[in-house]
Short mmCIF file of C-alpha atoms and ligand atoms in Angstrom, two decimals:
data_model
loop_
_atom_site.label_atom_id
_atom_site.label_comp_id
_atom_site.label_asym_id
_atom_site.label_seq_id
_atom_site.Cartn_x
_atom_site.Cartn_y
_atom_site.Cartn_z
CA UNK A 1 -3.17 7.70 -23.84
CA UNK A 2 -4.40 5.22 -21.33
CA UNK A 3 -2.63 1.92 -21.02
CA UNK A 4 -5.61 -0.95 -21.46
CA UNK A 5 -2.44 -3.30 -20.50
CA UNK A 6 -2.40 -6.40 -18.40
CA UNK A 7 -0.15 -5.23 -15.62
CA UNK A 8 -1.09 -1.71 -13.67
CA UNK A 9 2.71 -1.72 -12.43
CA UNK A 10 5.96 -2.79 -13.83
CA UNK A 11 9.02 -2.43 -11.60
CA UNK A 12 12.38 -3.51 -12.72
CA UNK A 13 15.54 -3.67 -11.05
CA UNK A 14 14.74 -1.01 -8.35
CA UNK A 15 17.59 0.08 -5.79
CA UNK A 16 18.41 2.03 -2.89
CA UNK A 17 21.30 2.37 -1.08
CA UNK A 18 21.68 4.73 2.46
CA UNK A 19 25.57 4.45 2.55
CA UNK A 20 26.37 1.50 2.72
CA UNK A 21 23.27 -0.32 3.56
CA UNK A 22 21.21 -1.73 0.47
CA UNK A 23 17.89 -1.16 1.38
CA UNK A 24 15.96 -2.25 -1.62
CA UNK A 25 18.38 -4.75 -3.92
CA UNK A 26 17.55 -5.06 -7.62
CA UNK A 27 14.20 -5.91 -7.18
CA UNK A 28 11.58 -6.46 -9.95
CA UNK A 29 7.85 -7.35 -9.63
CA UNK A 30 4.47 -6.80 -11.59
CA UNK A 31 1.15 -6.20 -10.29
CA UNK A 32 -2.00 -6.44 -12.93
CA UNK A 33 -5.12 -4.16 -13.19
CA UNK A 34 -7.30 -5.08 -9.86
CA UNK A 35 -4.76 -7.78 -8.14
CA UNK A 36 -3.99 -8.00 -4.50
CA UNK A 37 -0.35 -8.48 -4.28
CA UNK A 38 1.37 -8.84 -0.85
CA UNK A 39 4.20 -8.12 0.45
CA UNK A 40 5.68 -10.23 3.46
CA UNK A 41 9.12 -9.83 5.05
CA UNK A 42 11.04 -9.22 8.40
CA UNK A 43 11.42 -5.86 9.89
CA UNK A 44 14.52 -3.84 7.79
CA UNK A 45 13.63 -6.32 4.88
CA UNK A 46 12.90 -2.96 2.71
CA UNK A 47 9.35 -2.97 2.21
CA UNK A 48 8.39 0.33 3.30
CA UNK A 49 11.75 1.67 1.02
CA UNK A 50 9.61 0.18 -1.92
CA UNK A 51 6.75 1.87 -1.51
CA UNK A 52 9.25 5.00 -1.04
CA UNK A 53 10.84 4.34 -4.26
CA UNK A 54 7.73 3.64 -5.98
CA UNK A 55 5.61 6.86 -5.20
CA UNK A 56 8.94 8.81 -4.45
CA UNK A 57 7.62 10.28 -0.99
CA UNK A 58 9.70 11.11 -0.04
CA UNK A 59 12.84 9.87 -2.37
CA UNK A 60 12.99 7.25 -5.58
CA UNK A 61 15.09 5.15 -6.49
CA UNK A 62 19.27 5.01 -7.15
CA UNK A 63 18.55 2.41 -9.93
CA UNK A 64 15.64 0.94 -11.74
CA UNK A 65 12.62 1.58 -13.46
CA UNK A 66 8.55 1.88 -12.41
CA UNK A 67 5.96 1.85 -15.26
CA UNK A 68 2.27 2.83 -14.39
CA UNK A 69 -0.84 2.13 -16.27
CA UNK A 70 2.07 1.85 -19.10
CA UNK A 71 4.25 5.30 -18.35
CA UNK A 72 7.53 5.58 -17.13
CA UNK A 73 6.83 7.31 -13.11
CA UNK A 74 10.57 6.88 -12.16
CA UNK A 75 11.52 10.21 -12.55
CA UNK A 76 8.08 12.01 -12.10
CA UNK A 77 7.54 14.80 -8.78
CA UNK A 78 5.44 12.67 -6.60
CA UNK A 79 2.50 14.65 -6.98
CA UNK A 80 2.54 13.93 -10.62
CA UNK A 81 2.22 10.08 -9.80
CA UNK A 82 -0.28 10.56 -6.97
CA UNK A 83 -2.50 12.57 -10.02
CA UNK A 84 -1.75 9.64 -12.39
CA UNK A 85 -3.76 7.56 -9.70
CA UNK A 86 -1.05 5.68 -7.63
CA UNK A 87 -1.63 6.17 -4.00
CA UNK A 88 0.09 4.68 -0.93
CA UNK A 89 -0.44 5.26 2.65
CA UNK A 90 2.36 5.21 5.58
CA UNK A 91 3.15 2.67 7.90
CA UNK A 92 2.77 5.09 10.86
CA UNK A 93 -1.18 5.99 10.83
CA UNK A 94 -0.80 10.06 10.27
CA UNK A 95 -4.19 12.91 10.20
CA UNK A 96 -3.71 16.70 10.21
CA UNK A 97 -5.34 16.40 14.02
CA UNK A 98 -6.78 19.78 13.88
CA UNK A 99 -8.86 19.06 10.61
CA UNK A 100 -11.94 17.35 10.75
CA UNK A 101 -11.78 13.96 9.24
CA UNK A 102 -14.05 15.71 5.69
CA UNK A 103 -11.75 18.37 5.77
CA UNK A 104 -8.33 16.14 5.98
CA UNK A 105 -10.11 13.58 2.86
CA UNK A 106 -10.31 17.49 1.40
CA UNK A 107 -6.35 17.61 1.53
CA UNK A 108 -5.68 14.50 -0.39
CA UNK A 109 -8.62 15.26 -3.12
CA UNK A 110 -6.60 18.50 -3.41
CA UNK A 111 -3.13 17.02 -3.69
CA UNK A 112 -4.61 14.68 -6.30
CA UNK A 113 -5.41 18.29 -8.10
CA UNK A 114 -8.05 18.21 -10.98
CA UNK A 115 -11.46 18.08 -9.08
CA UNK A 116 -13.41 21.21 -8.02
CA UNK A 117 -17.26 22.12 -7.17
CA UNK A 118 -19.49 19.25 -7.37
CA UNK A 119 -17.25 16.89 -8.55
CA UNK A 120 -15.15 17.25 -5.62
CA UNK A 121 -17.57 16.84 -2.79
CA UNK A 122 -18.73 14.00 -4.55
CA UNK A 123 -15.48 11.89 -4.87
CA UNK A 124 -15.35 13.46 -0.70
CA UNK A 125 -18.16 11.76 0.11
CA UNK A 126 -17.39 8.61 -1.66
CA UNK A 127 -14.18 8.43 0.05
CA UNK A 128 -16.41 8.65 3.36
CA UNK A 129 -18.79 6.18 2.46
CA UNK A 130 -15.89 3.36 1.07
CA UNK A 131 -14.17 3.74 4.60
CA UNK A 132 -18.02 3.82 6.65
CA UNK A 133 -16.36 7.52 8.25
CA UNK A 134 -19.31 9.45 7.22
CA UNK A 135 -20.77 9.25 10.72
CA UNK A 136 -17.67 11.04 11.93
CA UNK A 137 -17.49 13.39 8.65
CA UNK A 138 -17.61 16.41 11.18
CA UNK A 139 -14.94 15.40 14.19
CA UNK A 140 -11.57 16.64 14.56
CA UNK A 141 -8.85 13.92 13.01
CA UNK A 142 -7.35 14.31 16.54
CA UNK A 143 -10.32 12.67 18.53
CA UNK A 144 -10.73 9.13 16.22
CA UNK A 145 -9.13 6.31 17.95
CA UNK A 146 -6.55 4.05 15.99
CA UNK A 147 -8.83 2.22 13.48
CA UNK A 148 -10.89 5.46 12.40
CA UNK A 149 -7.74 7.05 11.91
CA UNK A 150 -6.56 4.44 9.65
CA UNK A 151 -9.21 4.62 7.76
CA UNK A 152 -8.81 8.22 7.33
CA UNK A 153 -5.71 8.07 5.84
CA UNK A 154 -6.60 5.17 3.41
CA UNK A 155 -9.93 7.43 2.58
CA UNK A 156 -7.75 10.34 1.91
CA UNK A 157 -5.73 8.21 -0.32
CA UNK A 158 -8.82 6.20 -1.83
CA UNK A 159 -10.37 9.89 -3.00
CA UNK A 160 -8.66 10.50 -6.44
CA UNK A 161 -10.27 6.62 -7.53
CA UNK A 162 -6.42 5.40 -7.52
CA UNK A 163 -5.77 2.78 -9.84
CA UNK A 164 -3.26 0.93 -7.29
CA UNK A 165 -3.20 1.79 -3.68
CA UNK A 166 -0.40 0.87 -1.62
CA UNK A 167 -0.93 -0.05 1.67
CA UNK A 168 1.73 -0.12 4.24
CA UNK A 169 0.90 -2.30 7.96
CA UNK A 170 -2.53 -0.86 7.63
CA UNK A 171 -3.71 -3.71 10.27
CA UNK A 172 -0.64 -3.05 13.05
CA UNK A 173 -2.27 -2.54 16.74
CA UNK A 174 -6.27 -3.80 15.02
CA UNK A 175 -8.39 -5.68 17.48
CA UNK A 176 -9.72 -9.11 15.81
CA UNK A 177 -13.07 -7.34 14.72
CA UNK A 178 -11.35 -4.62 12.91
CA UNK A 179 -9.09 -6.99 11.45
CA UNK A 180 -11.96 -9.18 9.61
CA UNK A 181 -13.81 -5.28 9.28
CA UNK A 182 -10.26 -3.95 7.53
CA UNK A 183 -9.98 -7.23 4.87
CA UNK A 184 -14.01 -6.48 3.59
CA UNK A 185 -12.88 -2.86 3.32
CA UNK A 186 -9.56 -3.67 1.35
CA UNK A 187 -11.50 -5.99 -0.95
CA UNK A 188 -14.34 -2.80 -0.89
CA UNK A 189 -11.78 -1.02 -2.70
CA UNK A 190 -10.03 -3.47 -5.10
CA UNK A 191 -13.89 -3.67 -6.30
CA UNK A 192 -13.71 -0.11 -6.89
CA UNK A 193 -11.34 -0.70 -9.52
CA UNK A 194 -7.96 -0.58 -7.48
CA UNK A 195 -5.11 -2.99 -7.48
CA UNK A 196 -3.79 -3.26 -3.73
CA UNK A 197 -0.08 -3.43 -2.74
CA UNK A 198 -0.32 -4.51 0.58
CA UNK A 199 2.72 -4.69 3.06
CA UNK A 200 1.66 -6.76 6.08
CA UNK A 201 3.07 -8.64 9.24
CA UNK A 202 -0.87 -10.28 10.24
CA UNK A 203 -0.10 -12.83 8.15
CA UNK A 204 -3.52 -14.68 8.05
CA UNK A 205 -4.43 -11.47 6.61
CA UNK A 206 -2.11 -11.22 3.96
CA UNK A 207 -2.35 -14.81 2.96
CA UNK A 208 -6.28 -15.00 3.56
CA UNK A 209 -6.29 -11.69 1.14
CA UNK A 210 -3.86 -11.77 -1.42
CA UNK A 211 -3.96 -13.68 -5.22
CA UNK A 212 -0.03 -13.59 -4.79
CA UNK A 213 2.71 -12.94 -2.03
CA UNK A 214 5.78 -11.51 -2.74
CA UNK A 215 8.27 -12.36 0.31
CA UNK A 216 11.42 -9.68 0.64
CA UNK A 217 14.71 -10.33 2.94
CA UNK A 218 17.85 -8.02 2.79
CA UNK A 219 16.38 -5.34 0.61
CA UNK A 220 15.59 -8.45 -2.18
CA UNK A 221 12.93 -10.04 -3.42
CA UNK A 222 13.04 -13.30 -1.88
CA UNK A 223 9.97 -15.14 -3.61
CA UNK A 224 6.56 -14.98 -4.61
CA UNK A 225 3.86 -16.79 -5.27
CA UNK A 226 0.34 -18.22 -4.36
CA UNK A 227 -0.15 -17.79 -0.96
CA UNK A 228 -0.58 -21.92 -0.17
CA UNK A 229 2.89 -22.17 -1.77
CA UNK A 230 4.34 -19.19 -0.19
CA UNK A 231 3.82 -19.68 3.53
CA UNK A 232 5.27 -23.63 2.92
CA UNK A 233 8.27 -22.37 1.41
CA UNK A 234 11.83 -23.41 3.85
CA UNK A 235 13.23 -20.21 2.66
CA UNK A 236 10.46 -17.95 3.94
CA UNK A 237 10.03 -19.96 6.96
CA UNK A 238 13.63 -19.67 7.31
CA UNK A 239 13.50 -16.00 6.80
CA UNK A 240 11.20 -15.31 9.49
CA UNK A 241 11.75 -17.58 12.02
CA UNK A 242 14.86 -18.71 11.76
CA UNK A 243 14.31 -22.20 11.27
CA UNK A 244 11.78 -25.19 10.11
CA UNK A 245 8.81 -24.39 12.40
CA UNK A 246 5.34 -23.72 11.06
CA UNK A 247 3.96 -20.19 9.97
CA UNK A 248 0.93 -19.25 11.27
CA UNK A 249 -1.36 -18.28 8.22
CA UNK A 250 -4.65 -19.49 9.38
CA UNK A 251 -7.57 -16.93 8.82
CA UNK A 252 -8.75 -15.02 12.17
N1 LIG B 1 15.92 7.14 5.30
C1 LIG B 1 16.73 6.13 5.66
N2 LIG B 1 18.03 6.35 5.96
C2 LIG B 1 18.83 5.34 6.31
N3 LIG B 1 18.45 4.04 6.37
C3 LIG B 1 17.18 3.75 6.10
C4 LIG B 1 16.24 4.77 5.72
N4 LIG B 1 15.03 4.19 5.49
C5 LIG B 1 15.22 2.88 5.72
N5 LIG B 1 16.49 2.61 6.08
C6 LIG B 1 17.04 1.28 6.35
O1 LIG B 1 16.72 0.47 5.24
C7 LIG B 1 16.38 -0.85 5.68
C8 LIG B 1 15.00 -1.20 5.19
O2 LIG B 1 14.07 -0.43 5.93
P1 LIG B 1 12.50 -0.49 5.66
O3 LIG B 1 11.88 0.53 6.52
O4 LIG B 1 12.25 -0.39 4.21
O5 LIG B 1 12.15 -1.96 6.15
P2 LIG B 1 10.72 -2.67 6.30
O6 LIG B 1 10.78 -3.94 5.54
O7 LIG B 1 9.64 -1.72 5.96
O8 LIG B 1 10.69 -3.01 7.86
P3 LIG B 1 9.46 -3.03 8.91
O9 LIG B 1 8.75 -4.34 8.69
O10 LIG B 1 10.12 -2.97 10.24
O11 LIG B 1 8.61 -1.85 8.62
C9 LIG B 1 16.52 -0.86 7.19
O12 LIG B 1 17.80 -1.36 7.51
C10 LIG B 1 16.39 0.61 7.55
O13 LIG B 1 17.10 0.90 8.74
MG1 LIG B 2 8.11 -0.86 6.98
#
Protein backbone atom coordinates (compact mmCIF):
# COMPACT_ATOMS: atom_id res chain seq x y z
CA UNK A 1 0.00 0.00 0.00
CA UNK A 2 1.47 3.38 -0.62
CA UNK A 3 2.90 5.30 2.28
CA UNK A 4 0.98 8.98 2.19
CA UNK A 5 3.69 9.63 5.14
CA UNK A 6 5.59 12.76 5.91
CA UNK A 7 9.10 11.52 5.35
CA UNK A 8 9.98 9.67 1.75
CA UNK A 9 13.17 8.17 3.64
CA UNK A 10 13.93 7.03 7.08
CA UNK A 11 17.49 5.89 7.77
CA UNK A 12 18.55 4.78 11.15
CA UNK A 13 21.73 3.84 12.49
CA UNK A 14 23.35 2.86 9.11
CA UNK A 15 27.02 1.32 9.09
CA UNK A 16 29.77 0.18 7.09
CA UNK A 17 32.90 -0.99 7.89
CA UNK A 18 35.89 -2.07 5.05
CA UNK A 19 38.21 -3.72 7.72
CA UNK A 20 38.95 -1.65 9.85
CA UNK A 21 37.96 1.61 8.45
CA UNK A 22 34.32 2.87 9.42
CA UNK A 23 33.13 4.31 6.48
CA UNK A 24 29.63 5.27 7.31
CA UNK A 25 29.25 5.44 11.46
CA UNK A 26 25.76 5.01 12.92
CA UNK A 27 24.25 7.49 10.99
CA UNK A 28 20.50 8.41 10.95
CA UNK A 29 18.68 11.07 8.86
CA UNK A 30 15.12 11.71 7.29
CA UNK A 31 14.25 13.24 4.14
CA UNK A 32 10.30 14.22 3.50
CA UNK A 33 8.19 13.81 0.29
CA UNK A 34 9.72 16.62 -2.26
CA UNK A 35 12.71 18.09 0.11
CA UNK A 36 16.14 18.96 -1.05
CA UNK A 37 18.42 17.63 1.50
CA UNK A 38 22.24 18.08 1.15
CA UNK A 39 24.89 16.49 1.96
CA UNK A 40 28.30 18.37 2.65
CA UNK A 41 31.54 16.81 3.89
CA UNK A 42 35.36 16.36 3.15
CA UNK A 43 36.63 13.86 0.74
CA UNK A 44 36.58 10.05 2.65
CA UNK A 45 33.82 11.67 4.92
CA UNK A 46 31.46 8.64 3.58
CA UNK A 47 29.01 10.24 1.51
CA UNK A 48 29.20 8.34 -1.55
CA UNK A 49 29.19 4.92 1.01
CA UNK A 50 25.63 6.32 1.90
CA UNK A 51 24.25 6.47 -1.15
CA UNK A 52 25.92 2.82 -1.52
CA UNK A 53 24.21 1.62 1.47
CA UNK A 54 21.06 3.22 0.69
CA UNK A 55 20.33 1.86 -2.93
CA UNK A 56 22.75 -1.15 -2.23
CA UNK A 57 24.76 -0.68 -5.65
CA UNK A 58 26.69 -2.10 -5.23
CA UNK A 59 26.64 -3.33 -1.31
CA UNK A 60 24.22 -2.21 1.87
CA UNK A 61 24.78 -1.80 4.89
CA UNK A 62 26.64 -3.95 8.04
CA UNK A 63 24.07 -2.28 10.42
CA UNK A 64 21.00 -0.18 10.25
CA UNK A 65 17.84 0.28 8.75
CA UNK A 66 16.35 2.35 5.40
CA UNK A 67 12.54 2.82 5.12
CA UNK A 68 11.09 4.09 1.71
CA UNK A 69 7.80 5.64 0.99
CA UNK A 70 7.17 3.60 4.46
CA UNK A 71 8.86 -0.08 3.53
CA UNK A 72 11.72 -1.57 4.92
CA UNK A 73 14.53 -1.45 1.50
CA UNK A 74 17.47 -2.66 3.73
CA UNK A 75 17.52 -5.97 2.64
CA UNK A 76 15.84 -5.60 -0.87
CA UNK A 77 18.11 -6.64 -4.46
CA UNK A 78 18.81 -3.22 -5.69
CA UNK A 79 16.71 -3.50 -8.56
CA UNK A 80 13.79 -4.00 -6.33
CA UNK A 81 14.46 -0.46 -4.74
CA UNK A 82 15.33 1.22 -8.04
CA UNK A 83 11.47 -0.23 -9.15
CA UNK A 84 10.09 1.10 -5.81
CA UNK A 85 11.25 4.59 -7.26
CA UNK A 86 14.59 5.40 -5.43
CA UNK A 87 17.21 6.35 -7.87
CA UNK A 88 20.78 7.64 -7.40
CA UNK A 89 23.38 8.48 -9.84
CA UNK A 90 27.38 8.00 -9.42
CA UNK A 91 29.85 10.38 -8.58
CA UNK A 92 31.94 9.46 -11.68
CA UNK A 93 29.62 10.67 -14.77
CA UNK A 94 29.18 6.98 -16.57
CA UNK A 95 27.05 6.30 -20.40
CA UNK A 96 27.14 2.97 -22.26
CA UNK A 97 29.34 5.15 -25.03
CA UNK A 98 28.24 3.05 -27.84
CA UNK A 99 24.41 3.70 -27.18
CA UNK A 100 22.84 6.66 -28.29
CA UNK A 101 21.86 8.91 -25.50
CA UNK A 102 17.57 7.55 -26.24
CA UNK A 103 18.83 4.26 -26.31
CA UNK A 104 21.06 4.46 -22.89
CA UNK A 105 17.62 6.51 -21.05
CA UNK A 106 16.11 2.98 -22.71
CA UNK A 107 18.48 0.96 -20.24
CA UNK A 108 17.44 2.60 -17.08
CA UNK A 109 13.48 2.63 -18.10
CA UNK A 110 14.25 -1.10 -18.49
CA UNK A 111 16.07 -1.69 -15.23
CA UNK A 112 13.20 0.19 -13.57
CA UNK A 113 11.09 -2.91 -15.28
CA UNK A 114 7.23 -2.39 -15.55
CA UNK A 115 6.84 -0.03 -18.65
CA UNK A 116 6.44 -1.32 -22.24
CA UNK A 117 4.89 0.08 -25.70
CA UNK A 118 3.59 3.48 -25.42
CA UNK A 119 4.02 3.96 -22.02
CA UNK A 120 7.61 3.49 -22.28
CA UNK A 121 8.56 5.86 -25.03
CA UNK A 122 6.60 8.23 -23.30
CA UNK A 123 8.29 8.26 -19.80
CA UNK A 124 11.71 8.14 -22.67
CA UNK A 125 10.85 11.16 -23.93
CA UNK A 126 9.99 12.83 -20.75
CA UNK A 127 13.24 11.90 -19.39
CA UNK A 128 14.67 13.80 -22.60
CA UNK A 129 12.69 16.73 -22.30
CA UNK A 130 13.34 17.19 -18.10
CA UNK A 131 17.20 17.07 -18.93
CA UNK A 132 16.67 19.51 -22.50
CA UNK A 133 18.75 16.14 -24.32
CA UNK A 134 16.13 15.72 -26.86
CA UNK A 135 18.17 17.64 -29.42
CA UNK A 136 20.85 15.00 -29.01
CA UNK A 137 18.15 12.02 -28.63
CA UNK A 138 20.01 10.35 -31.68
CA UNK A 139 24.04 10.75 -30.84
CA UNK A 140 26.21 8.19 -29.52
CA UNK A 141 26.63 8.60 -25.41
CA UNK A 142 30.37 8.59 -26.39
CA UNK A 143 30.37 11.99 -28.38
CA UNK A 144 28.42 14.40 -25.48
CA UNK A 145 30.89 16.43 -23.66
CA UNK A 146 30.87 16.43 -19.71
CA UNK A 147 27.60 18.30 -18.92
CA UNK A 148 25.38 16.36 -21.60
CA UNK A 149 26.70 13.36 -20.21
CA UNK A 150 25.65 14.24 -16.83
CA UNK A 151 22.58 14.84 -17.74
CA UNK A 152 22.28 11.57 -19.32
CA UNK A 153 22.83 9.72 -16.48
CA UNK A 154 20.49 11.81 -14.20
CA UNK A 155 17.79 11.36 -17.27
CA UNK A 156 18.34 7.71 -17.18
CA UNK A 157 17.78 7.79 -13.54
CA UNK A 158 14.87 10.52 -13.67
CA UNK A 159 12.85 7.92 -16.23
CA UNK A 160 10.98 5.56 -13.76
CA UNK A 161 9.36 9.21 -12.05
CA UNK A 162 11.62 8.31 -8.84
CA UNK A 163 10.22 9.44 -5.77
CA UNK A 164 13.83 10.47 -4.32
CA UNK A 165 16.79 10.81 -6.55
CA UNK A 166 20.12 10.79 -5.20
CA UNK A 167 22.56 12.78 -6.64
CA UNK A 168 26.18 12.28 -6.12
CA UNK A 169 28.86 15.57 -7.24
CA UNK A 170 26.56 15.99 -10.15
CA UNK A 171 28.19 19.68 -10.59
CA UNK A 172 32.18 18.45 -10.33
CA UNK A 173 34.25 19.93 -13.50
CA UNK A 174 30.62 22.43 -14.55
CA UNK A 175 31.51 25.73 -16.08
CA UNK A 176 29.56 28.70 -14.16
CA UNK A 177 26.66 28.58 -16.83
CA UNK A 178 26.03 24.98 -16.38
CA UNK A 179 26.24 25.37 -12.81
CA UNK A 180 23.20 28.04 -12.54
CA UNK A 181 21.69 25.66 -15.82
CA UNK A 182 22.21 22.30 -13.40
CA UNK A 183 20.36 24.06 -10.03
CA UNK A 184 16.96 25.05 -12.47
CA UNK A 185 17.21 21.46 -13.67
CA UNK A 186 17.53 19.90 -10.06
CA UNK A 187 14.66 22.08 -8.87
CA UNK A 188 12.93 20.89 -12.59
CA UNK A 189 12.82 17.63 -11.04
CA UNK A 190 11.98 18.06 -7.31
CA UNK A 191 8.80 19.77 -9.14
CA UNK A 192 8.24 16.60 -10.76
CA UNK A 193 7.47 15.13 -7.58
CA UNK A 194 11.07 13.98 -6.44
CA UNK A 195 12.81 14.53 -3.19
CA UNK A 196 16.66 15.22 -4.02
CA UNK A 197 19.60 13.82 -1.98
CA UNK A 198 22.23 15.80 -3.15
CA UNK A 199 26.01 15.18 -2.27
CA UNK A 200 27.97 18.29 -3.26
CA UNK A 201 31.46 20.07 -2.81
CA UNK A 202 30.11 23.65 -4.95
CA UNK A 203 28.97 24.74 -1.95
CA UNK A 204 27.02 27.90 -3.09
CA UNK A 205 25.16 25.30 -4.81
CA UNK A 206 24.31 23.18 -2.13
CA UNK A 207 23.52 25.93 0.26
CA UNK A 208 21.78 28.20 -2.50
CA UNK A 209 19.63 24.79 -3.22
CA UNK A 210 18.93 22.89 -0.32
CA UNK A 211 15.85 23.38 2.58
CA UNK A 212 18.44 21.50 4.89
CA UNK A 213 22.24 20.43 4.96
CA UNK A 214 23.34 17.54 6.50
CA UNK A 215 27.31 17.90 7.12
CA UNK A 216 29.25 14.26 7.48
CA UNK A 217 33.04 13.84 8.88
CA UNK A 218 34.60 10.36 9.69
CA UNK A 219 31.84 8.24 8.26
CA UNK A 220 29.26 10.35 10.90
CA UNK A 221 26.80 12.60 10.67
CA UNK A 222 28.28 15.66 11.86
CA UNK A 223 25.20 18.18 11.76
CA UNK A 224 22.43 19.44 9.92
CA UNK A 225 20.43 22.05 9.52
CA UNK A 226 19.23 25.23 7.58
CA UNK A 227 21.71 26.12 5.34
CA UNK A 228 22.32 29.94 7.04
CA UNK A 229 23.01 27.96 10.24
CA UNK A 230 24.98 25.28 8.71
CA UNK A 231 27.76 27.03 6.81
CA UNK A 232 28.28 29.37 10.33
CA UNK A 233 28.70 26.42 12.31
CA UNK A 234 32.78 26.23 14.05
CA UNK A 235 32.45 22.57 13.72
CA UNK A 236 31.80 22.47 9.98
CA UNK A 237 34.13 25.21 9.36
CA UNK A 238 36.46 23.30 11.37
CA UNK A 239 35.79 20.21 9.44
CA UNK A 240 36.64 21.58 6.22
CA UNK A 241 39.14 23.92 6.63
CA UNK A 242 40.76 23.23 9.44
CA UNK A 243 40.22 26.20 11.32
CA UNK A 244 37.96 29.56 11.95
CA UNK A 245 38.10 31.05 8.42
CA UNK A 246 34.99 31.81 6.43
CA UNK A 247 33.13 29.28 4.03
CA UNK A 248 32.42 30.40 0.86
CA UNK A 249 28.57 29.84 0.31
CA UNK A 250 27.70 32.79 -1.72
CA UNK A 251 25.45 31.98 -4.83
CA UNK A 252 27.42 31.99 -8.35
N1 LIG B 1 34.81 -0.35 -1.50
C1 LIG B 1 35.61 0.19 -0.57
N2 LIG B 1 36.60 -0.54 0.01
C2 LIG B 1 37.39 -0.01 0.95
N3 LIG B 1 37.29 1.25 1.41
C3 LIG B 1 36.35 2.04 0.87
C4 LIG B 1 35.46 1.55 -0.14
N4 LIG B 1 34.60 2.56 -0.48
C5 LIG B 1 34.96 3.60 0.27
N5 LIG B 1 36.00 3.30 1.09
C6 LIG B 1 36.60 4.20 2.08
O1 LIG B 1 35.55 4.70 2.88
C7 LIG B 1 35.77 6.07 3.19
C8 LIG B 1 34.60 6.89 2.73
O2 LIG B 1 34.64 6.94 1.31
P1 LIG B 1 33.52 7.69 0.46
O3 LIG B 1 33.82 7.41 -0.96
O4 LIG B 1 32.19 7.30 0.95
O5 LIG B 1 33.80 9.20 0.82
P2 LIG B 1 33.14 10.54 0.22
O6 LIG B 1 32.61 11.32 1.37
O7 LIG B 1 32.19 10.19 -0.87
O8 LIG B 1 34.42 11.29 -0.36
P3 LIG B 1 34.57 12.23 -1.68
O9 LIG B 1 34.05 13.58 -1.28
O10 LIG B 1 36.03 12.24 -1.94
O11 LIG B 1 33.79 11.59 -2.78
C9 LIG B 1 37.10 6.46 2.55
O12 LIG B 1 38.12 6.33 3.52
C10 LIG B 1 37.24 5.43 1.45
O13 LIG B 1 38.61 5.19 1.15
MG1 LIG C 1 32.11 10.55 -2.86
Amino acid sequence: MPDEGANILEVDGLGKAFGSLVAVDDVSFTIGRREILGIAGPNGAGKTTLFNLISRIPFGADRGTVRFAGQRIERLAPHRIFRLGLARTFQKETAFAKLTVAQNIRVGAAYGGGMRGAALSKAIDEALDVMDLSAVRGELAATLPVYETKRLMIASAAVIGPQLLMLDEPASGLNSVELADLKLLILRLRDRGAAILLIEHILPLLFGISERVMVMDFGRKLTEGPPSAIARDPRVIEAYLGGPKELDTDAA
